[in-house]
Amino acid sequence: MAQKLRIAGWVLFIIIIAVPAGAAPTMAFGYLANRSENPNYDYLETIFPNSFASSILNLFQVNVITPVRVDRLLERHGLSLERQYPPHELYDLTKRISADYFVDGSFTLLQGNRIRITIRLYRRGTNRIFSFTNTGTMETEIFRLVDRITAIMVSFLGRNNLYIAGTIPRGSRIGIITNLDGADLNALYHSFLTGGYRVASIQGNFLRGGLPPGGIDRFKYVSGLESYYDIVSDPRPPRFLHGTWSGPTYQETVTRIIEARRHYDWDYRVLRDDALKKLTDYHGIDTLLIVAFNGSRRSAWVRSIDVRTGELLWIESGISGDITGICAGIIDRMTTIIERR
C-alpha cells in the first residue's frame, strides 16, 4: 500500500529543503489573468497573487514584490505591469525590477463552482520557466487551493526541484530512456521489473543505451499537456544579413536554419505529441520515464510523462546513491501518494 504523507509533514519537509543558502532571492508577482468570460471576477487577478505572496513568505526565505509594487517599479521605466507577458519578455522585465523570480498566470472558472489556476514560475538566472495547473473549489476550498499551489511552488524551488502530480502504479507498462549501458543498464531494468513494472525496450534490444555522450541532457526540459519545464526561447524570426554577396547557397543555408528552428522549437509541441503517440501505438506504454545519471553514477535526475494523457507527472533532481539505491528511491516515489489538502 502506498505511503501517505500528511500535509503537516509535507510542509515541514518543504521548509527544510527549500531555504537557500546566502542572501534571500527576490520574487516578484504579476497578475493572474482572468480567462473566463465573467468580468465580475477580475478582482481576483490581484487577490490571488497577493495571497500567494503572503503564503510563500511563511515557507520560503524570499523577498516578495507584490503586483502593486511591480507596477510602481516599472513606472520608473515608463512602463506598467501587463496582465501577462510572452515568456521571452520576462528576462527584461525581471532585470528592470531587480527580481530573481517572476510569478504570474491565469485562472478559468469551471462548472460546479470550480476554478482552474495556471501558474508560471520564471527564474532569471537560468532563463528557465516552470508552469503547472491546479483545480479547486471556490469559496469553500479557496484557501486550501492557495496553500496547495504555494506548496507546489516551494517544493520546486527546493534543492531537488521536485514536482510530482501523481503516482505511477505497479503493473504499469513504462518506457525508460537513460544513459546507462551494459551491466548498469541491466541493473536498472532488473530493479523496475522486480519492483512490479512492465518495462518496454524503447532504446533498443541490446544492453546499450544508444545515446551519444551528453545526449541525455536533451531530455532535461519537458512539456506536458498543461505543465512544463523549459528553456525560454525567442519566437521572433531570426534576422539574416543579405546583400549582393548572398547567393543561392547562402539562401539555402538560411532556409534550412529557419526550417530546423520551426520544426524543433516553434512547433515543438506538435513534434512532442507525435512522438508520444508513436510510443503509445508502437510500444503500448503507459508512462515515459527519463532517468539521467551523472558521470560517477551516484546521482540522477528524473522526468516522467503520462503518454496516454500527455500530462507531466514528475520532475526531480539530485537523487543520490548507487544505481540500485537510486532505482529503489525512484520506485518508492512512483508509488507514494503525497497528500496535499
Short mmCIF file of C-alpha atoms in Angstrom, two decimals:
data_model
loop_
_atom_site.label_atom_id
_atom_site.label_comp_id
_atom_site.label_asym_id
_atom_site.label_seq_id
_atom_site.Cartn_x
_atom_site.Cartn_y
_atom_site.Cartn_z
CA MET A 1 0.00 0.00 0.00
CA ALA A 2 1.32 3.42 -0.94
CA GLN A 3 2.55 5.52 1.92
CA LYS A 4 0.51 8.66 2.68
CA LEU A 5 2.29 11.79 3.78
CA ARG A 6 0.10 14.19 5.72
CA ILE A 7 0.21 17.87 4.88
CA ALA A 8 1.98 18.89 8.09
CA GLY A 9 4.88 16.56 7.42
CA TRP A 10 4.97 17.55 3.77
CA VAL A 11 5.14 21.28 4.55
CA LEU A 12 7.86 20.65 7.15
CA PHE A 13 9.83 18.71 4.54
CA ILE A 14 9.43 21.61 2.09
CA ILE A 15 10.68 24.12 4.65
CA ILE A 16 13.76 22.02 5.38
CA ILE A 17 14.82 21.62 1.75
CA ALA A 18 13.67 24.96 0.40
CA VAL A 19 15.55 27.60 2.37
CA PRO A 20 18.53 28.58 0.18
CA ALA A 21 21.98 29.48 1.45
CA GLY A 22 23.20 33.07 1.28
CA ALA A 23 21.16 36.16 0.57
CA ALA A 24 17.44 35.66 0.08
CA PRO A 25 16.33 35.92 -3.56
CA THR A 26 13.66 38.36 -4.72
CA MET A 27 10.37 37.04 -6.10
CA ALA A 28 8.04 39.39 -7.96
CA PHE A 29 4.38 38.63 -8.61
CA GLY A 30 2.38 39.69 -11.64
CA TYR A 31 -1.32 39.30 -12.28
CA LEU A 32 -3.32 36.10 -12.60
CA ALA A 33 -5.24 36.97 -15.76
CA ASN A 34 -8.98 36.26 -15.78
CA ARG A 35 -9.51 33.90 -18.74
CA SER A 36 -13.21 33.40 -18.02
CA GLU A 37 -15.98 35.36 -19.72
CA ASN A 38 -17.16 36.89 -16.46
CA PRO A 39 -15.51 40.28 -15.69
CA ASN A 40 -17.04 40.25 -12.20
CA TYR A 41 -14.09 38.08 -11.17
CA ASP A 42 -11.40 40.49 -12.41
CA TYR A 43 -10.68 41.45 -8.79
CA LEU A 44 -9.11 38.01 -8.33
CA GLU A 45 -6.33 39.00 -10.74
CA THR A 46 -4.60 40.74 -7.82
CA ILE A 47 -6.20 38.89 -4.88
CA PHE A 48 -4.63 35.58 -5.91
CA PRO A 49 -1.04 36.79 -6.42
CA ASN A 50 -1.18 38.76 -3.15
CA SER A 51 -2.38 35.60 -1.39
CA PHE A 52 0.42 33.53 -2.94
CA ALA A 53 2.98 36.18 -1.97
CA SER A 54 1.78 36.15 1.64
CA SER A 55 1.65 32.36 1.78
CA ILE A 56 5.10 31.81 0.29
CA LEU A 57 6.68 34.12 2.86
CA ASN A 58 5.69 31.58 5.51
CA LEU A 59 7.55 28.75 3.76
CA PHE A 60 10.44 30.16 1.77
CA GLN A 61 13.21 32.63 2.59
CA VAL A 62 12.50 35.17 -0.12
CA ASN A 63 11.89 38.89 -0.59
CA VAL A 64 8.48 39.46 -2.16
CA ILE A 65 7.34 42.18 -4.56
CA THR A 66 3.55 42.37 -4.95
CA PRO A 67 1.88 43.39 -8.24
CA VAL A 68 1.27 46.96 -6.99
CA ARG A 69 4.95 47.40 -6.18
CA VAL A 70 5.99 45.83 -9.50
CA ASP A 71 3.81 48.37 -11.28
CA ARG A 72 5.46 51.22 -9.36
CA LEU A 73 8.94 49.94 -10.21
CA LEU A 74 8.04 49.74 -13.89
CA GLU A 75 6.76 53.33 -13.84
CA ARG A 76 10.41 54.43 -13.50
CA HIS A 77 10.97 52.95 -16.97
CA GLY A 78 7.82 54.49 -18.43
CA LEU A 79 6.05 51.12 -18.32
CA SER A 80 3.17 49.47 -16.46
CA LEU A 81 2.54 45.90 -15.37
CA GLU A 82 0.84 43.89 -18.12
CA ARG A 83 -1.81 41.25 -17.42
CA GLN A 84 0.52 38.64 -18.89
CA TYR A 85 3.81 38.51 -20.76
CA PRO A 86 5.21 36.32 -23.55
CA PRO A 87 7.96 34.20 -21.92
CA HIS A 88 10.75 35.82 -23.95
CA GLU A 89 9.94 39.22 -22.38
CA LEU A 90 10.40 38.00 -18.80
CA TYR A 91 14.18 38.43 -18.74
CA ASP A 92 13.99 42.15 -19.45
CA LEU A 93 11.06 42.52 -17.05
CA THR A 94 12.86 40.87 -14.13
CA LYS A 95 16.02 42.84 -14.90
CA ARG A 96 14.12 46.15 -14.72
CA ILE A 97 12.59 45.34 -11.35
CA SER A 98 15.71 43.54 -9.99
CA ALA A 99 13.86 40.27 -9.34
CA ASP A 100 15.32 36.76 -9.38
CA TYR A 101 11.92 35.13 -9.91
CA PHE A 102 8.69 36.25 -11.52
CA VAL A 103 5.35 34.55 -10.91
CA ASP A 104 2.21 35.13 -12.96
CA GLY A 105 -0.50 33.03 -14.56
CA SER A 106 -4.21 32.87 -15.26
CA PHE A 107 -7.44 31.38 -13.96
CA THR A 108 -10.57 29.98 -15.56
CA LEU A 109 -13.93 29.41 -13.89
CA LEU A 110 -15.39 25.94 -14.37
CA GLN A 111 -18.79 24.41 -13.83
CA GLY A 112 -19.73 23.40 -10.32
CA ASN A 113 -18.20 26.49 -8.68
CA ARG A 114 -14.69 25.26 -9.51
CA ILE A 115 -11.67 27.20 -10.66
CA ARG A 116 -8.57 26.15 -12.60
CA ILE A 117 -5.39 28.13 -11.89
CA THR A 118 -2.28 28.07 -14.07
CA ILE A 119 0.96 29.32 -12.53
CA ARG A 120 4.16 30.28 -14.34
CA LEU A 121 7.39 30.50 -12.34
CA TYR A 122 10.30 32.13 -14.19
CA ARG A 123 13.88 32.26 -12.89
CA ARG A 124 16.02 34.96 -14.46
CA GLY A 125 19.42 33.49 -13.56
CA THR A 126 18.75 30.32 -15.56
CA ASN A 127 16.24 31.64 -18.12
CA ARG A 128 14.04 28.66 -17.27
CA ILE A 129 10.27 28.62 -16.79
CA PHE A 130 8.10 26.15 -14.91
CA SER A 131 4.33 26.08 -15.36
CA PHE A 132 1.66 23.92 -13.77
CA THR A 133 -2.12 23.85 -13.38
CA ASN A 134 -4.23 23.09 -10.31
CA THR A 135 -8.00 22.94 -9.80
CA GLY A 136 -10.08 23.62 -6.70
CA THR A 137 -13.44 24.82 -5.45
CA MET A 138 -14.29 28.48 -4.99
CA GLU A 139 -15.29 29.78 -1.55
CA THR A 140 -15.12 26.52 0.44
CA GLU A 141 -11.61 25.50 -0.64
CA ILE A 142 -10.05 28.73 -1.87
CA PHE A 143 -7.53 28.96 0.97
CA ARG A 144 -6.66 25.30 0.62
CA LEU A 145 -6.10 25.89 -3.07
CA VAL A 146 -3.75 28.78 -2.32
CA ASP A 147 -1.81 26.68 0.19
CA ARG A 148 -1.65 23.73 -2.21
CA ILE A 149 -0.31 25.84 -5.10
CA THR A 150 2.17 27.56 -2.77
CA ALA A 151 3.42 24.16 -1.57
CA ILE A 152 3.97 23.08 -5.20
CA MET A 153 5.95 26.25 -5.96
CA VAL A 154 8.10 25.97 -2.84
CA SER A 155 8.73 22.28 -3.49
CA PHE A 156 10.01 23.09 -6.97
CA LEU A 157 12.18 25.91 -5.55
CA GLY A 158 13.90 23.41 -3.24
CA ARG A 159 17.27 21.83 -3.92
CA ASN A 160 15.77 18.89 -5.81
CA ASN A 161 13.34 20.90 -7.98
CA LEU A 162 10.59 18.45 -7.05
CA TYR A 163 7.24 18.47 -8.83
CA ILE A 164 5.00 15.42 -8.67
CA ALA A 165 1.43 15.34 -9.94
CA GLY A 166 0.50 11.70 -9.37
CA THR A 167 1.67 8.14 -8.84
CA ILE A 168 2.77 5.51 -11.36
CA PRO A 169 1.12 2.34 -10.05
CA ARG A 170 2.82 -1.04 -10.11
CA GLY A 171 1.76 -3.08 -13.10
CA SER A 172 2.07 -0.06 -15.41
CA ARG A 173 3.99 -0.52 -18.63
CA ILE A 174 6.82 2.01 -18.59
CA GLY A 175 9.30 3.01 -21.26
CA ILE A 176 12.68 4.09 -19.90
CA ILE A 177 15.19 6.44 -21.52
CA THR A 178 18.52 6.50 -19.71
CA ASN A 179 22.23 6.99 -20.30
CA LEU A 180 23.30 3.67 -18.77
CA ASP A 181 24.90 0.80 -20.68
CA GLY A 182 25.82 -2.83 -20.11
CA ALA A 183 25.63 -4.20 -16.58
CA ASP A 184 24.44 -0.86 -15.23
CA LEU A 185 21.52 -0.81 -17.64
CA ASN A 186 20.73 -4.41 -16.78
CA ALA A 187 20.67 -3.48 -13.06
CA LEU A 188 18.23 -0.66 -13.79
CA TYR A 189 15.87 -2.88 -15.81
CA HIS A 190 16.07 -5.56 -13.12
CA SER A 191 15.11 -3.07 -10.40
CA PHE A 192 11.95 -1.98 -12.20
CA LEU A 193 10.94 -5.48 -13.27
CA THR A 194 11.28 -6.87 -9.75
CA GLY A 195 9.57 -3.73 -8.48
CA GLY A 196 6.38 -4.77 -10.26
CA TYR A 197 6.59 -2.79 -13.50
CA ARG A 198 6.42 -3.97 -17.09
CA VAL A 199 9.33 -2.42 -18.97
CA ALA A 200 9.26 -1.70 -22.70
CA SER A 201 12.57 -1.54 -24.55
CA ILE A 202 12.38 1.77 -26.36
CA GLN A 203 16.14 2.32 -26.74
CA GLY A 204 16.97 -0.94 -28.49
CA ASN A 205 17.11 -4.67 -27.85
CA PHE A 206 20.67 -4.81 -26.51
CA LEU A 207 22.12 -3.69 -23.21
CA ARG A 208 23.32 -0.46 -24.74
CA GLY A 209 21.59 2.86 -24.23
CA GLY A 210 22.42 4.14 -27.69
CA LEU A 211 22.69 7.80 -26.63
CA PRO A 212 25.76 9.88 -27.58
CA PRO A 213 27.80 11.48 -24.78
CA GLY A 214 25.67 14.21 -23.21
CA GLY A 215 22.64 13.11 -25.24
CA ILE A 216 20.53 12.53 -22.15
CA ASP A 217 20.68 16.26 -21.37
CA ARG A 218 18.38 16.90 -24.32
CA PHE A 219 15.57 15.33 -22.29
CA LYS A 220 16.03 17.58 -19.25
CA TYR A 221 13.36 20.06 -20.29
CA VAL A 222 9.92 18.56 -20.80
CA SER A 223 6.41 19.69 -21.65
CA GLY A 224 3.14 18.02 -20.79
CA LEU A 225 -0.35 18.94 -21.88
CA GLU A 226 -0.71 21.69 -19.27
CA SER A 227 2.53 21.64 -17.26
CA TYR A 228 6.07 22.17 -18.49
CA TYR A 229 9.64 22.94 -17.51
CA ASP A 230 11.51 24.54 -20.35
CA ILE A 231 14.16 26.92 -21.63
CA VAL A 232 12.70 30.25 -22.68
CA SER A 233 13.24 30.80 -26.39
CA ASP A 234 12.51 33.81 -28.55
CA PRO A 235 9.64 33.13 -31.02
CA ARG A 236 10.59 36.07 -33.23
CA PRO A 237 12.10 35.07 -36.61
CA PRO A 238 15.90 35.42 -36.70
CA ARG A 239 17.36 38.20 -38.80
CA PHE A 240 19.88 37.33 -41.52
CA LEU A 241 22.05 39.72 -43.49
CA HIS A 242 21.52 39.91 -47.23
CA GLY A 243 23.43 41.65 -49.98
CA THR A 244 24.92 41.23 -53.42
CA TRP A 245 27.21 38.60 -51.90
CA SER A 246 24.34 36.35 -50.68
CA GLY A 247 23.88 33.85 -53.48
CA PRO A 248 21.75 30.68 -53.81
CA THR A 249 23.95 28.63 -51.46
CA TYR A 250 23.61 31.21 -48.69
CA GLN A 251 19.86 31.39 -49.15
CA GLU A 252 19.58 27.58 -49.00
CA THR A 253 21.50 27.61 -45.69
CA VAL A 254 19.22 30.30 -44.25
CA THR A 255 16.15 28.32 -45.31
CA ARG A 256 17.47 25.14 -43.61
CA ILE A 257 18.19 27.04 -40.37
CA ILE A 258 14.72 28.60 -40.28
CA GLU A 259 13.07 25.26 -41.07
CA ALA A 260 15.06 23.47 -38.35
CA ARG A 261 14.06 26.09 -35.78
CA ARG A 262 10.42 25.92 -36.85
CA HIS A 263 10.39 22.13 -36.56
CA TYR A 264 12.30 21.71 -33.29
CA ASP A 265 11.43 24.94 -31.45
CA TRP A 266 8.33 26.82 -32.62
CA ASP A 267 6.42 23.61 -33.49
CA TYR A 268 7.90 21.59 -30.63
CA ARG A 269 4.53 20.66 -29.16
CA VAL A 270 3.44 19.12 -32.47
CA LEU A 271 6.68 17.12 -32.57
CA ARG A 272 6.24 16.04 -28.94
CA ASP A 273 2.63 14.95 -29.38
CA ASP A 274 3.58 12.90 -32.44
CA ALA A 275 6.43 11.22 -30.55
CA LEU A 276 4.19 10.36 -27.58
CA LYS A 277 1.56 8.91 -29.91
CA LYS A 278 4.18 6.69 -31.55
CA LEU A 279 5.39 5.46 -28.15
CA THR A 280 1.82 4.56 -27.25
CA ASP A 281 0.98 2.95 -30.59
CA TYR A 282 4.24 1.03 -31.11
CA HIS A 283 5.20 0.09 -27.57
CA GLY A 284 1.89 0.28 -25.71
CA ILE A 285 3.46 2.09 -22.77
CA ASP A 286 1.53 3.98 -20.13
CA THR A 287 4.36 6.17 -18.84
CA LEU A 288 7.62 7.53 -20.20
CA LEU A 289 10.37 7.65 -17.57
CA ILE A 290 13.64 9.51 -18.21
CA VAL A 291 16.44 8.69 -15.76
CA ALA A 292 19.72 10.57 -16.27
CA PHE A 293 22.79 9.58 -14.23
CA ASN A 294 25.86 11.73 -13.66
CA GLY A 295 29.34 10.54 -14.66
CA SER A 296 30.02 8.68 -11.41
CA ARG A 297 26.57 7.03 -11.47
CA ARG A 298 25.99 8.29 -7.93
CA SER A 299 23.32 10.85 -8.69
CA ALA A 300 20.41 11.13 -11.11
CA TRP A 301 17.56 13.36 -12.24
CA VAL A 302 14.16 12.12 -13.38
CA ARG A 303 11.40 13.28 -15.72
CA SER A 304 8.13 11.44 -16.35
CA ILE A 305 5.16 11.91 -18.69
CA ASP A 306 1.87 10.03 -18.86
CA VAL A 307 1.92 9.29 -22.59
CA ARG A 308 -1.80 8.49 -22.73
CA THR A 309 -2.98 11.80 -21.27
CA GLY A 310 0.06 13.88 -22.19
CA GLU A 311 0.36 15.13 -18.61
CA LEU A 312 3.70 15.88 -16.96
CA LEU A 313 3.85 13.64 -13.90
CA TRP A 314 7.18 14.18 -12.26
CA ILE A 315 10.32 16.33 -12.15
CA GLU A 316 13.12 15.76 -9.65
CA SER A 317 16.88 16.31 -9.45
CA GLY A 318 19.64 15.22 -7.11
CA ILE A 319 18.52 11.65 -6.32
CA SER A 320 21.64 10.08 -4.81
CA GLY A 321 23.00 6.60 -4.05
CA ASP A 322 24.31 3.71 -6.10
CA ILE A 323 22.33 2.58 -9.15
CA THR A 324 20.26 0.06 -7.23
CA GLY A 325 19.59 2.54 -4.43
CA ILE A 326 18.60 5.29 -6.86
CA CYS A 327 16.20 2.93 -8.64
CA ALA A 328 14.69 1.89 -5.30
CA GLY A 329 14.19 5.54 -4.41
CA ILE A 330 12.57 6.22 -7.78
CA ILE A 331 10.16 3.31 -7.35
CA ASP A 332 9.29 4.46 -3.84
CA ARG A 333 8.50 7.95 -5.18
CA MET A 334 6.45 6.48 -8.04
CA THR A 335 4.20 4.63 -5.63
CA THR A 336 3.93 7.27 -2.87
CA ILE A 337 0.84 9.42 -2.51
CA ILE A 338 1.70 12.95 -1.45
CA GLU A 339 -1.44 14.22 0.19
CA ARG A 340 -1.99 17.98 -0.01
CA ARG A 341 -5.20 19.24 1.48
#
